[in-house]
Amino acid sequence: MIEKLLTEKALSAVKDLYDFEMDPAQLAVQRTAATFREQGDFSLVVFPLLKVSRKSPEITATQLGEKILTIMPEAESFGVVKGYLNIRIRPSCWINFLNDKHQDTSFGTVAVSSEKPVVVEYSSPNTNKPLHLGHIRNNLLGSSVASLLEATGKKVARVNLVNDRGIHICKSMLAWKLYGNGETPESTGKKGDKLVGDFYVLFDKHYKEEIAGLVAGGMSEEEAAAGSLLMKQAREMLRKWEARDEETLRLWSTMNGWVYKGFNETYERLGIRFDKIYYESETYLLGKNLVDEGLDKGVFYRKKDGSVWIDLSTEGLDEKLLLRNDGTSVYMTQDLGTAQLRAEDFEPEKLVYVVGNEQNYHFDVLRLILIKLGRTWARGIYHLSYGMVELPEGKMKSREGTVVDADDLMDEMISTAKSMTEELGKIEDFDSEEAENLYRMVGLGALKYFILKVDPKKNMTFNPRESIDFNGNTGPFIQYTHARIRSVLRKALEENELDAAVKINAKERDLLIILSQFPDLVKDAASSFSPSLLANYLFELAREYNQFYHEYTILKEEDNSIRQLRLMLSKLTGNVIKTGMNLLGIQVPERM
């Protein structure tokens, strides 16, 4: 807000002083470093101006500061340190801001105004295993990015692509047929997604045993893999599925039904929703049609064995398989079909795919193929690539059953929240229902915040105990700050509008400056597809408020104007924390 105004006035001052149209990107406005805050609230670096001013950094900064004071009523004074111009904003400007915004519960967000939606795909689970910790990062990133985009006025379509077909699905189905003895979720008492996941692990166990036996009999690893009876049966099951064999389809439908029920329970707990769900079983045939189109246009070519490829070597990539020699599709085939279907369904401004960084190459190829097929909308494909999430003990492996199950992790987080909350004595006057709600809110808030505070591009290690600490850069610390603010406000009298002449101290000014940055921060987080910017902003705000809370009285302040100032400051801080945490998918308690 203020930074944008200051940037505009500084550019105008540069034009007046030096008759030069400066690129706004070269005139960075930033919060003044703590060492020099007695001089100003915001700083501008003037070194890029020296070529046109033809003067020293100090003189250039002084000229610019004097000019800004004449054209910007909000600016009170300035100071110069070498090539830095520090601008002080008038206290009345901050008071007006507080009067205007402290009751605004939608501060920092705008109403949806775009016509064409941004389609955000996230989750994309396989129906051969339950959701795990890696899926949690994916879902939380996708959901929060969608919320951030909506907060900046974008129409958003949240979509999911379920990988419900392919050789990996057939492995679970085959294992159930061979070793399942008719087990069902009802007969075993297991969630359906977990039951099917167990059979996927069981297939891998028997497959490895088969390979080991063949190798022990004198085969090489390659010969054993080619001669595996289990793998041949799985491939035959896939062929039957694509041929629409009734028995195969019936088993596939039954087992997938178990999985979907389990997925929905996990999504609901995690607070994840979708506007539309796509299924690869319904899109891969459209992808095959696009392969035929590409062959007709000469974009693709068929090898002697019947497989279909595209050569992207001139674009710095390589050859890419689109259809196997037995006519079955690959991931790229179905992703082509899904992208085409979404373009027809939504006519989107952009297609955002929230998928791990191991698929970077895949999405480069997908975008390029669609452009070569004449789909101009494909230029709007954006791969939100994120890093691996690991545990302190290392990587997770689905086939070996060493993943951290999403449901189990949520249970553990809620249990840890319960023990730590009780340890700190924060629920002495809570009834059982209110206490259970708090445990859930804190446990899931800790999980979500710990995941989202990390830059999406970085790999991360998730430590459950560390994430739930009530101190430091954690979700519970921010949640507790909100509860503290609500406690103060419950005891306060009704607020009156502040007089613009009321004095503000340095800590109150710091809080007001941070609060004023919230709308631009939301925009930056949305445009960069990085919820971590918002998460770390909220921690900075909560930390700043707690320092203020410990240094100054609020309810017992004798000066009515100052007490009202601090109450309004508290209210706006609470509103921003609640709005910001909601954009991250995190609830904040009224008390704890």
Coordinates of C-alpha atoms in Angstrom, one line a residue:
M1 CA 0.0 0.0 0.0
I2 CA 2.4 2.7 1.2
E3 CA 5.3 1.2 -0.7
K4 CA 3.3 1.4 -3.9
L5 CA 2.4 5.0 -3.3
L6 CA 6.0 5.8 -2.4
T7 CA 7.2 4.1 -5.5
E8 CA 4.9 6.1 -7.7
K9 CA 6.0 9.4 -6.1
A10 CA 9.6 8.5 -6.3
L11 CA 9.3 7.8 -10.0
S12 CA 7.5 11.1 -10.5
A13 CA 10.3 12.8 -8.6
V14 CA 13.0 11.2 -10.8
K15 CA 11.1 12.4 -13.9
D16 CA 10.9 16.0 -12.5
L17 CA 14.5 16.1 -11.3
Y18 CA 16.3 14.4 -14.1
D19 CA 13.8 14.2 -17.0
F20 CA 14.2 10.4 -16.9
E21 CA 11.5 7.7 -17.2
M22 CA 12.9 5.1 -14.7
D23 CA 11.9 1.4 -14.8
P24 CA 10.0 0.8 -11.5
A25 CA 11.9 -2.5 -11.1
Q26 CA 15.1 -0.5 -10.6
L27 CA 13.7 1.6 -7.8
A28 CA 13.1 -0.9 -5.1
V29 CA 11.2 0.3 -2.0
Q30 CA 11.8 -1.8 1.1
R31 CA 11.4 -1.7 4.8
T32 CA 14.2 0.3 6.3
A33 CA 16.9 -1.8 8.0
A34 CA 16.5 -2.0 11.8
T35 CA 19.8 -0.1 12.3
F36 CA 18.5 3.0 10.6
R37 CA 14.8 3.0 11.5
E38 CA 15.2 6.2 13.5
Q39 CA 15.6 7.9 10.1
G40 CA 12.6 6.4 8.3
D41 CA 10.1 3.6 7.6
F42 CA 11.0 2.8 4.1
S43 CA 14.2 2.9 2.0
L44 CA 15.0 3.5 -1.6
V45 CA 18.4 2.6 -3.1
V46 CA 19.6 5.5 -5.4
F47 CA 22.6 3.8 -7.0
P48 CA 20.7 3.1 -10.3
L49 CA 20.1 6.9 -10.5
L50 CA 23.7 8.0 -10.5
K51 CA 24.1 7.8 -14.3
V52 CA 21.3 10.3 -14.8
S53 CA 21.9 12.5 -11.7
R54 CA 25.7 12.7 -12.3
K55 CA 26.1 13.3 -8.6
S56 CA 27.3 11.4 -5.6
P57 CA 24.9 8.9 -3.9
E58 CA 24.4 11.2 -0.9
I59 CA 23.6 14.3 -3.0
T60 CA 21.3 12.2 -5.3
A61 CA 19.4 10.8 -2.3
T62 CA 19.1 14.2 -0.7
Q63 CA 17.7 15.7 -3.9
L64 CA 15.2 12.9 -4.3
G65 CA 14.2 13.1 -0.6
E66 CA 13.5 16.8 -0.8
K67 CA 11.5 16.4 -4.0
I68 CA 9.4 13.6 -2.5
L69 CA 8.5 15.7 0.5
T70 CA 7.0 18.4 -1.8
I71 CA 4.8 16.0 -3.8
M72 CA 3.9 13.3 -1.1
P73 CA 1.8 14.7 1.8
E74 CA 2.1 11.3 3.6
A75 CA 5.9 11.7 3.8
E76 CA 7.1 13.6 7.0
S77 CA 10.9 13.6 6.7
F78 CA 13.9 11.8 5.3
G79 CA 17.4 10.7 6.1
V80 CA 20.3 9.7 4.0
V81 CA 22.9 7.0 4.6
K82 CA 25.3 6.7 1.7
G83 CA 23.2 5.5 -1.3
Y84 CA 20.0 4.9 0.8
L85 CA 17.2 7.3 1.1
N86 CA 15.1 6.6 4.2
I87 CA 11.5 8.1 4.2
R88 CA 9.5 8.6 7.4
I89 CA 5.7 8.4 7.0
R90 CA 3.5 10.8 9.0
P91 CA 1.9 9.3 12.1
S92 CA -1.5 10.6 11.0
C93 CA -1.2 8.4 7.9
W94 CA -0.9 5.3 10.1
I95 CA -3.7 6.4 12.3
N96 CA -6.0 7.0 9.3
F97 CA -5.0 3.5 8.0
L98 CA -5.9 2.0 11.4
N99 CA -9.2 3.8 11.6
D100 CA -10.1 2.7 8.1
K101 CA -9.0 -1.0 8.3
H102 CA -9.3 -2.3 11.9
Q103 CA -13.0 -3.4 11.4
D104 CA -12.4 -4.8 7.9
T105 CA -12.4 -8.5 8.2
S106 CA -11.7 -8.9 4.5
F107 CA -8.7 -6.6 4.6
G108 CA -6.0 -8.0 2.3
T109 CA -8.4 -9.8 -0.1
V110 CA -10.5 -8.6 -3.0
A111 CA -13.7 -10.0 -4.6
V112 CA -13.4 -12.4 -7.6
S113 CA -13.4 -10.3 -10.8
S114 CA -11.8 -12.4 -13.5
E115 CA -13.9 -14.1 -16.1
K116 CA -11.5 -16.9 -17.2
P117 CA -10.5 -19.2 -14.4
V118 CA -7.2 -20.4 -13.3
V119 CA -7.4 -24.2 -13.1
V120 CA -5.3 -25.6 -10.3
E121 CA -4.8 -29.4 -10.3
Y122 CA -3.6 -31.0 -7.1
S123 CA -3.7 -34.3 -5.2
S124 CA -3.6 -36.6 -8.2
P125 CA -3.5 -39.8 -6.2
N126 CA -3.2 -43.4 -7.5
T127 CA -5.9 -45.8 -6.5
N128 CA -3.3 -48.4 -5.6
K129 CA -2.4 -46.8 -2.2
P130 CA -3.7 -44.5 0.5
L131 CA -2.7 -40.9 0.7
H132 CA 0.7 -40.3 2.5
L133 CA 2.9 -37.5 3.7
G134 CA 4.0 -36.6 0.1
H135 CA 0.3 -36.2 -0.9
I136 CA -0.2 -33.9 2.2
R137 CA 2.3 -31.5 0.9
N138 CA 0.8 -31.6 -2.6
N139 CA -2.8 -31.1 -1.3
L140 CA -1.8 -28.3 1.1
L141 CA 0.2 -26.4 -1.6
G142 CA -2.6 -26.8 -4.2
S143 CA -5.4 -25.8 -1.9
S144 CA -3.5 -22.7 -0.4
V145 CA -2.4 -21.5 -3.9
A146 CA -6.0 -21.7 -5.1
S147 CA -7.1 -19.7 -2.0
L148 CA -4.4 -17.1 -2.6
L149 CA -5.4 -16.7 -6.2
E150 CA -9.0 -16.2 -5.2
A151 CA -8.0 -13.6 -2.6
T152 CA -6.4 -11.6 -5.4
G153 CA -9.6 -11.6 -7.5
K154 CA -8.9 -14.7 -9.7
K155 CA -11.7 -17.1 -10.5
V156 CA -10.3 -20.6 -9.6
A157 CA -11.3 -24.1 -10.5
R158 CA -9.9 -26.7 -8.1
V159 CA -9.5 -30.0 -9.9
N160 CA -8.1 -33.4 -9.1
L161 CA -6.9 -36.1 -11.5
V162 CA -7.3 -39.6 -10.1
N163 CA -4.8 -42.1 -11.6
D164 CA -7.3 -45.0 -11.6
R165 CA -5.8 -47.1 -14.4
G166 CA -2.5 -48.5 -15.5
I167 CA -0.1 -51.3 -14.6
H168 CA 0.3 -50.1 -11.0
I169 CA -3.5 -50.4 -10.5
C170 CA -3.5 -53.9 -12.0
K171 CA -0.7 -55.0 -9.5
S172 CA -3.1 -54.3 -6.6
M173 CA -6.0 -56.0 -8.4
L174 CA -3.9 -59.1 -9.3
A175 CA -2.6 -59.4 -5.7
W176 CA -6.1 -59.3 -4.4
K177 CA -7.2 -62.0 -6.8
L178 CA -4.2 -64.2 -5.9
Y179 CA -3.8 -63.6 -2.2
G180 CA -6.9 -61.7 -1.0
N181 CA -9.3 -64.6 0.0
G182 CA -12.2 -62.3 -0.7
E183 CA -11.2 -59.6 1.9
T184 CA -13.2 -56.4 1.9
P185 CA -13.0 -53.2 4.0
E186 CA -16.0 -54.5 6.0
S187 CA -14.5 -57.9 6.7
T188 CA -11.1 -56.5 7.7
G189 CA -12.2 -53.3 9.4
K190 CA -9.7 -51.4 7.3
K191 CA -10.2 -48.2 5.3
G192 CA -10.6 -49.2 1.7
D193 CA -7.6 -47.2 0.5
K194 CA -5.4 -48.9 3.1
L195 CA -6.6 -52.3 2.2
V196 CA -5.9 -51.8 -1.5
G197 CA -2.5 -50.3 -0.6
D198 CA -1.6 -53.4 1.4
F199 CA -2.2 -55.5 -1.8
Y200 CA 0.1 -53.2 -3.8
V201 CA 2.8 -53.8 -1.2
L202 CA 2.0 -57.6 -1.3
F203 CA 2.4 -57.7 -5.1
D204 CA 5.9 -56.1 -4.8
K205 CA 6.9 -58.6 -2.0
H206 CA 5.9 -61.6 -4.1
Y207 CA 7.4 -60.1 -7.3
K208 CA 10.8 -59.6 -5.5
E209 CA 10.7 -63.2 -4.2
E210 CA 9.9 -64.5 -7.7
I211 CA 12.8 -62.5 -9.2
A212 CA 15.2 -63.7 -6.5
G213 CA 14.2 -67.3 -7.2
L214 CA 14.8 -66.9 -11.0
V215 CA 18.2 -65.3 -10.4
A216 CA 19.1 -68.1 -8.0
G217 CA 18.2 -70.5 -10.9
G218 CA 20.8 -68.9 -13.1
M219 CA 19.0 -66.0 -14.9
S220 CA 20.3 -62.5 -15.0
E221 CA 18.3 -59.7 -13.4
E222 CA 17.1 -58.6 -16.8
E223 CA 16.1 -62.1 -17.9
A224 CA 14.3 -62.6 -14.6
A225 CA 12.3 -59.4 -15.0
A226 CA 11.4 -60.4 -18.5
G227 CA 10.4 -63.8 -17.4
S228 CA 8.3 -62.8 -14.4
L229 CA 5.0 -64.6 -14.4
L230 CA 3.5 -62.1 -12.0
M231 CA 4.4 -59.2 -14.2
K232 CA 3.1 -60.9 -17.3
Q233 CA -0.2 -61.5 -15.5
A234 CA -0.4 -57.9 -14.4
R235 CA 0.2 -56.7 -18.0
E236 CA -2.4 -59.2 -19.3
M237 CA -4.9 -57.7 -16.8
L238 CA -4.1 -54.2 -18.1
R239 CA -4.7 -55.4 -21.7
K240 CA -8.0 -56.9 -20.6
W241 CA -9.0 -53.7 -18.9
E242 CA -8.4 -51.7 -22.0
A243 CA -10.3 -54.3 -24.0
R244 CA -13.2 -53.7 -21.6
D245 CA -13.3 -57.3 -20.2
E246 CA -16.3 -57.4 -17.9
E247 CA -14.8 -59.4 -15.1
T248 CA -11.7 -57.2 -15.0
L249 CA -13.8 -54.0 -15.1
R250 CA -16.0 -55.3 -12.3
L251 CA -13.0 -56.0 -10.0
W252 CA -11.5 -52.6 -10.9
S253 CA -14.7 -50.7 -10.1
T254 CA -15.2 -52.5 -6.8
M255 CA -11.6 -51.9 -5.6
N256 CA -11.6 -48.3 -6.7
G257 CA -14.9 -47.7 -4.9
W258 CA -13.2 -48.8 -1.7
V259 CA -10.4 -46.4 -2.3
Y260 CA -12.5 -43.4 -3.1
K261 CA -14.5 -43.8 0.1
G262 CA -11.2 -43.8 2.0
F263 CA -9.8 -40.8 0.1
N264 CA -12.9 -38.7 0.8
E265 CA -12.6 -39.3 4.5
T266 CA -8.9 -38.2 4.4
Y267 CA -9.7 -35.1 2.3
E268 CA -12.5 -34.0 4.7
R269 CA -10.2 -34.3 7.7
L270 CA -7.5 -32.3 5.9
G271 CA -9.9 -29.6 4.7
I272 CA -9.4 -30.3 1.0
R273 CA -12.1 -29.8 -1.6
F274 CA -12.4 -29.9 -5.4
D275 CA -14.7 -28.4 -7.9
K276 CA -14.2 -31.2 -10.4
I277 CA -12.6 -34.6 -10.3
Y278 CA -11.1 -36.1 -13.5
Y279 CA -10.3 -39.8 -13.9
E280 CA -7.6 -41.1 -16.2
S281 CA -9.9 -43.9 -17.2
E282 CA -12.1 -41.3 -18.8
T283 CA -9.4 -39.2 -20.4
Y284 CA -6.8 -41.6 -21.9
L285 CA -9.0 -42.3 -25.0
L286 CA -9.2 -38.6 -25.7
G287 CA -5.4 -38.7 -25.5
K288 CA -5.3 -41.5 -28.0
N289 CA -7.4 -39.3 -30.4
L290 CA -4.8 -36.6 -30.0
V291 CA -2.1 -39.1 -30.9
D292 CA -4.0 -39.9 -34.1
E293 CA -4.3 -36.2 -34.8
G294 CA -0.5 -35.8 -34.3
L295 CA 0.2 -38.6 -36.7
D296 CA -2.1 -37.1 -39.3
K297 CA -0.3 -33.7 -38.9
G298 CA 3.2 -35.3 -39.0
V299 CA 3.9 -34.1 -35.5
F300 CA 4.3 -37.7 -34.3
Y301 CA 5.8 -40.8 -36.1
R302 CA 5.3 -44.5 -35.8
K303 CA 8.2 -46.9 -35.4
K304 CA 8.4 -50.3 -37.1
D305 CA 7.2 -52.0 -33.9
G306 CA 4.0 -49.9 -34.0
S307 CA 4.8 -47.6 -31.1
V308 CA 4.2 -43.8 -31.6
W309 CA 6.8 -41.2 -30.7
I310 CA 7.7 -37.5 -31.0
D311 CA 11.2 -36.2 -31.6
L312 CA 11.9 -33.1 -29.6
S313 CA 15.7 -33.2 -29.9
T314 CA 15.7 -29.9 -31.8
E315 CA 14.1 -28.3 -28.8
G316 CA 16.8 -29.6 -26.5
L317 CA 14.7 -32.5 -25.3
D318 CA 14.7 -36.1 -26.7
E319 CA 12.3 -38.7 -28.2
K320 CA 9.2 -39.2 -26.2
L321 CA 6.9 -42.3 -26.3
L322 CA 3.2 -41.6 -26.7
L323 CA 1.7 -45.0 -27.4
R324 CA 3.2 -48.5 -26.7
N325 CA 3.6 -51.0 -29.5
D326 CA 0.6 -53.0 -28.0
G327 CA -1.6 -49.9 -28.4
T328 CA -1.7 -49.1 -24.6
S329 CA -1.3 -45.6 -23.5
V330 CA 1.4 -44.0 -21.3
Y331 CA 1.1 -41.1 -18.8
M332 CA 1.8 -38.5 -21.5
T333 CA -1.1 -39.8 -23.6
Q334 CA -3.6 -39.4 -20.8
D335 CA -2.2 -36.1 -19.7
L336 CA -2.7 -34.8 -23.3
G337 CA -6.3 -35.9 -23.1
T338 CA -6.9 -34.4 -19.7
A339 CA -5.4 -31.1 -20.7
Q340 CA -7.6 -30.9 -23.8
L341 CA -10.7 -31.8 -21.7
R342 CA -10.0 -29.1 -19.2
A343 CA -9.4 -26.5 -21.9
E344 CA -12.9 -27.3 -23.2
D345 CA -14.5 -27.4 -19.8
F346 CA -13.1 -24.1 -18.4
E347 CA -11.5 -22.1 -21.2
P348 CA -8.9 -21.2 -18.6
E349 CA -6.5 -18.3 -18.3
K350 CA -3.9 -20.7 -16.9
L351 CA -3.5 -24.4 -16.1
V352 CA -1.5 -24.9 -12.9
Y353 CA -0.2 -28.4 -12.2
V354 CA 0.9 -29.0 -8.6
V355 CA 3.3 -32.0 -9.1
G356 CA 6.7 -32.9 -7.7
N357 CA 9.9 -31.8 -9.2
E358 CA 10.7 -35.3 -10.5
Q359 CA 8.1 -34.5 -13.3
N360 CA 9.8 -31.3 -14.5
Y361 CA 10.7 -32.9 -17.8
H362 CA 7.3 -34.4 -18.2
F363 CA 5.5 -31.0 -18.1
D364 CA 8.1 -29.4 -20.4
V365 CA 7.2 -32.1 -23.0
L366 CA 3.4 -31.9 -22.3
R367 CA 3.4 -28.1 -23.0
L368 CA 5.6 -28.4 -26.1
I369 CA 3.5 -31.2 -27.6
L370 CA 0.3 -29.4 -27.2
I371 CA 1.7 -26.2 -28.7
K372 CA 2.9 -28.3 -31.7
L373 CA -0.6 -29.6 -32.0
G374 CA -1.8 -26.0 -32.3
R375 CA -3.3 -25.6 -28.8
T376 CA -2.4 -22.0 -28.1
W377 CA -3.9 -22.3 -24.6
A378 CA -1.0 -24.6 -23.7
R379 CA 1.2 -21.6 -23.3
G380 CA -0.7 -21.0 -20.1
I381 CA 0.4 -24.4 -18.6
Y382 CA 2.4 -23.8 -15.4
H383 CA 4.1 -26.6 -13.5
L384 CA 4.2 -25.7 -9.8
S385 CA 7.2 -27.9 -9.1
Y386 CA 7.9 -28.8 -5.5
G387 CA 10.6 -30.7 -3.6
M388 CA 10.5 -34.0 -1.8
V389 CA 9.2 -34.3 1.8
E390 CA 11.1 -36.7 3.9
L391 CA 11.3 -37.8 7.6
P392 CA 14.3 -37.4 9.8
E393 CA 15.1 -41.1 9.1
G394 CA 15.0 -40.7 5.3
K395 CA 12.9 -41.2 2.2
M396 CA 9.6 -43.0 1.9
K397 CA 8.9 -45.8 -0.5
S398 CA 5.3 -46.8 -1.4
R399 CA 6.1 -50.2 -2.9
E400 CA 7.9 -51.3 0.3
G401 CA 5.2 -49.9 2.6
T402 CA 7.6 -47.4 4.3
V403 CA 5.5 -44.3 3.6
V404 CA 3.9 -42.2 6.4
D405 CA 0.2 -42.7 6.0
A406 CA -1.7 -39.4 6.0
D407 CA -4.4 -40.6 8.4
D408 CA -1.9 -42.0 10.9
L409 CA 0.1 -38.7 10.7
M410 CA -2.9 -36.6 11.4
D411 CA -3.8 -38.9 14.4
E412 CA -0.2 -38.5 15.7
M413 CA -0.3 -34.7 15.3
I414 CA -3.6 -34.4 17.2
S415 CA -2.4 -36.8 19.9
T416 CA 0.9 -34.8 20.3
A417 CA -1.1 -31.5 20.4
K418 CA -3.2 -33.0 23.2
S419 CA -0.3 -34.0 25.3
M420 CA 1.6 -30.7 24.8
T421 CA -1.5 -28.6 25.4
E422 CA -2.3 -30.5 28.6
E423 CA 1.3 -30.2 29.7
L424 CA 1.2 -26.4 29.3
G425 CA -2.1 -26.2 31.2
K426 CA -4.0 -24.3 28.5
I427 CA -7.3 -26.1 28.8
E428 CA -8.2 -26.1 32.5
D429 CA -11.6 -24.5 31.9
F430 CA -12.5 -26.3 28.6
D431 CA -15.3 -28.9 28.4
S432 CA -14.4 -32.1 26.6
E433 CA -15.8 -31.2 23.2
E434 CA -14.1 -27.8 23.2
A435 CA -10.8 -29.5 24.3
E436 CA -11.0 -32.1 21.5
N437 CA -11.7 -29.3 18.9
L438 CA -8.6 -27.5 20.1
Y439 CA -6.4 -30.5 19.9
R440 CA -7.6 -31.1 16.3
M441 CA -7.1 -27.4 15.4
V442 CA -3.6 -27.2 16.9
G443 CA -2.4 -30.6 15.6
L444 CA -3.6 -30.0 12.0
G445 CA -2.5 -26.4 12.2
A446 CA 1.0 -27.4 13.2
L447 CA 1.1 -30.0 10.4
K448 CA -0.1 -27.6 7.7
Y449 CA 2.0 -24.6 8.8
F450 CA 5.2 -26.7 9.0
I451 CA 4.7 -27.9 5.5
L452 CA 3.7 -24.6 4.0
K453 CA 6.3 -22.4 5.6
V454 CA 9.0 -24.0 3.4
D455 CA 9.6 -22.7 -0.1
P456 CA 7.8 -25.2 -2.4
K457 CA 10.9 -25.6 -4.6
K458 CA 12.9 -26.9 -1.6
N459 CA 13.1 -30.4 -0.3
M460 CA 12.0 -30.6 3.3
T461 CA 12.2 -32.8 6.4
F462 CA 9.1 -33.1 8.4
N463 CA 9.6 -33.4 12.2
P464 CA 6.2 -33.8 14.0
R465 CA 7.4 -32.9 17.5
E466 CA 9.3 -29.8 16.2
S467 CA 6.3 -28.6 14.2
I468 CA 4.0 -28.4 17.2
D469 CA 6.2 -26.3 19.5
F470 CA 4.3 -23.3 21.0
N471 CA 7.3 -21.1 20.5
G472 CA 9.2 -20.3 17.3
N473 CA 8.1 -20.4 13.7
T474 CA 5.2 -22.8 14.1
G475 CA 1.5 -22.9 13.6
P476 CA 0.6 -23.2 17.3
F477 CA 2.7 -20.0 18.1
I478 CA 0.6 -18.0 15.6
Q479 CA -2.6 -19.7 16.7
Y480 CA -1.8 -18.8 20.3
T481 CA -1.2 -15.2 19.3
H482 CA -4.6 -15.0 17.8
A483 CA -6.2 -16.5 21.0
R484 CA -4.3 -14.0 23.1
I485 CA -5.6 -11.1 21.0
R486 CA -9.2 -12.4 21.2
S487 CA -8.8 -12.7 25.0
V488 CA -7.8 -9.0 25.2
L489 CA -10.7 -7.9 23.0
R490 CA -13.3 -9.8 24.9
K491 CA -12.4 -7.8 28.0
A492 CA -12.3 -4.4 26.2
L493 CA -15.0 -1.8 25.9
E494 CA -16.4 -0.7 22.5
E495 CA -13.8 1.2 20.4
N496 CA -14.1 4.8 19.2
E497 CA -12.4 6.4 16.2
L498 CA -8.9 7.6 16.9
D499 CA -7.9 11.2 16.7
A500 CA -5.2 11.6 14.0
A501 CA -3.0 13.4 16.5
V502 CA -2.6 10.5 18.9
K503 CA 1.0 9.6 19.4
I504 CA 2.4 6.2 18.3
N505 CA 5.6 4.7 19.6
A506 CA 8.2 2.8 17.6
K507 CA 6.8 -0.7 18.3
E508 CA 3.3 0.4 17.3
R509 CA 4.7 1.9 14.1
D510 CA 6.5 -1.3 13.3
L511 CA 3.3 -3.3 13.7
L512 CA 1.3 -0.8 11.6
I513 CA 3.9 -1.0 8.8
I514 CA 3.9 -4.8 8.8
L515 CA 0.0 -4.8 8.8
S516 CA 0.0 -2.4 5.9
Q517 CA 2.1 -4.8 3.8
F518 CA -0.5 -7.6 4.0
P519 CA -2.4 -6.9 0.8
D520 CA 0.8 -6.7 -1.3
L521 CA 2.1 -9.8 0.5
V522 CA -1.0 -11.8 -0.5
K523 CA -0.5 -10.7 -4.1
D524 CA 3.2 -11.6 -4.1
A525 CA 2.4 -15.1 -2.6
A526 CA -0.3 -15.7 -5.2
S527 CA 1.7 -14.5 -8.2
S528 CA 4.7 -16.5 -7.2
F529 CA 2.6 -19.6 -6.3
S530 CA 4.4 -19.6 -2.9
P531 CA 2.3 -19.9 0.3
S532 CA 5.6 -19.9 2.2
L533 CA 5.8 -16.1 1.7
L534 CA 2.5 -15.7 3.6
A535 CA 3.3 -18.3 6.3
N536 CA 6.6 -16.5 7.2
Y537 CA 4.9 -13.1 7.1
L538 CA 2.3 -14.3 9.6
F539 CA 5.1 -15.5 11.9
E540 CA 6.8 -12.2 11.7
L541 CA 3.6 -10.4 12.5
A542 CA 2.8 -12.7 15.4
R543 CA 6.3 -12.3 16.8
E544 CA 6.1 -8.5 16.5
Y545 CA 2.7 -8.4 18.2
N546 CA 4.0 -10.6 21.1
Q547 CA 6.9 -8.3 21.6
F548 CA 4.5 -5.3 21.7
Y549 CA 2.2 -7.2 24.1
H550 CA 5.0 -7.9 26.6
E551 CA 6.4 -4.3 26.4
Y552 CA 3.2 -2.3 26.7
T553 CA 0.0 -2.4 28.6
I554 CA -3.3 -2.5 26.7
L555 CA -6.4 -2.8 28.9
K556 CA -4.7 -1.1 31.9
E557 CA -3.3 1.9 29.9
E558 CA -4.6 5.0 31.6
D559 CA -4.6 7.2 28.5
N560 CA -7.9 6.5 26.7
S561 CA -6.6 7.4 23.2
I562 CA -3.5 5.2 23.6
R563 CA -5.6 2.3 25.0
Q564 CA -8.0 2.6 22.0
L565 CA -5.0 2.7 19.6
R566 CA -3.6 -0.5 21.1
L567 CA -7.0 -2.2 21.0
M568 CA -7.6 -1.3 17.4
L569 CA -4.0 -2.4 16.6
S570 CA -4.7 -5.7 18.3
K571 CA -8.0 -6.2 16.4
L572 CA -6.4 -5.6 13.0
T573 CA -3.6 -7.9 13.9
G574 CA -6.1 -10.6 14.9
N575 CA -8.1 -10.1 11.7
V576 CA -4.9 -10.4 9.5
I577 CA -3.8 -13.5 11.3
K578 CA -7.2 -15.1 10.9
T579 CA -7.4 -14.2 7.2
G580 CA -3.9 -15.2 6.5
M581 CA -4.1 -18.5 8.3
N582 CA -7.4 -19.3 6.5
L583 CA -5.7 -18.8 3.2
L584 CA -3.3 -21.5 4.3
G585 CA -6.2 -23.7 5.3
I586 CA -5.5 -23.3 9.0
Q587 CA -8.1 -22.6 11.6
V588 CA -7.3 -20.3 14.6
P589 CA -8.9 -20.7 18.0
E590 CA -10.8 -18.0 19.9
R591 CA -9.1 -19.1 23.1
M592 CA -6.4 -21.6 24.3

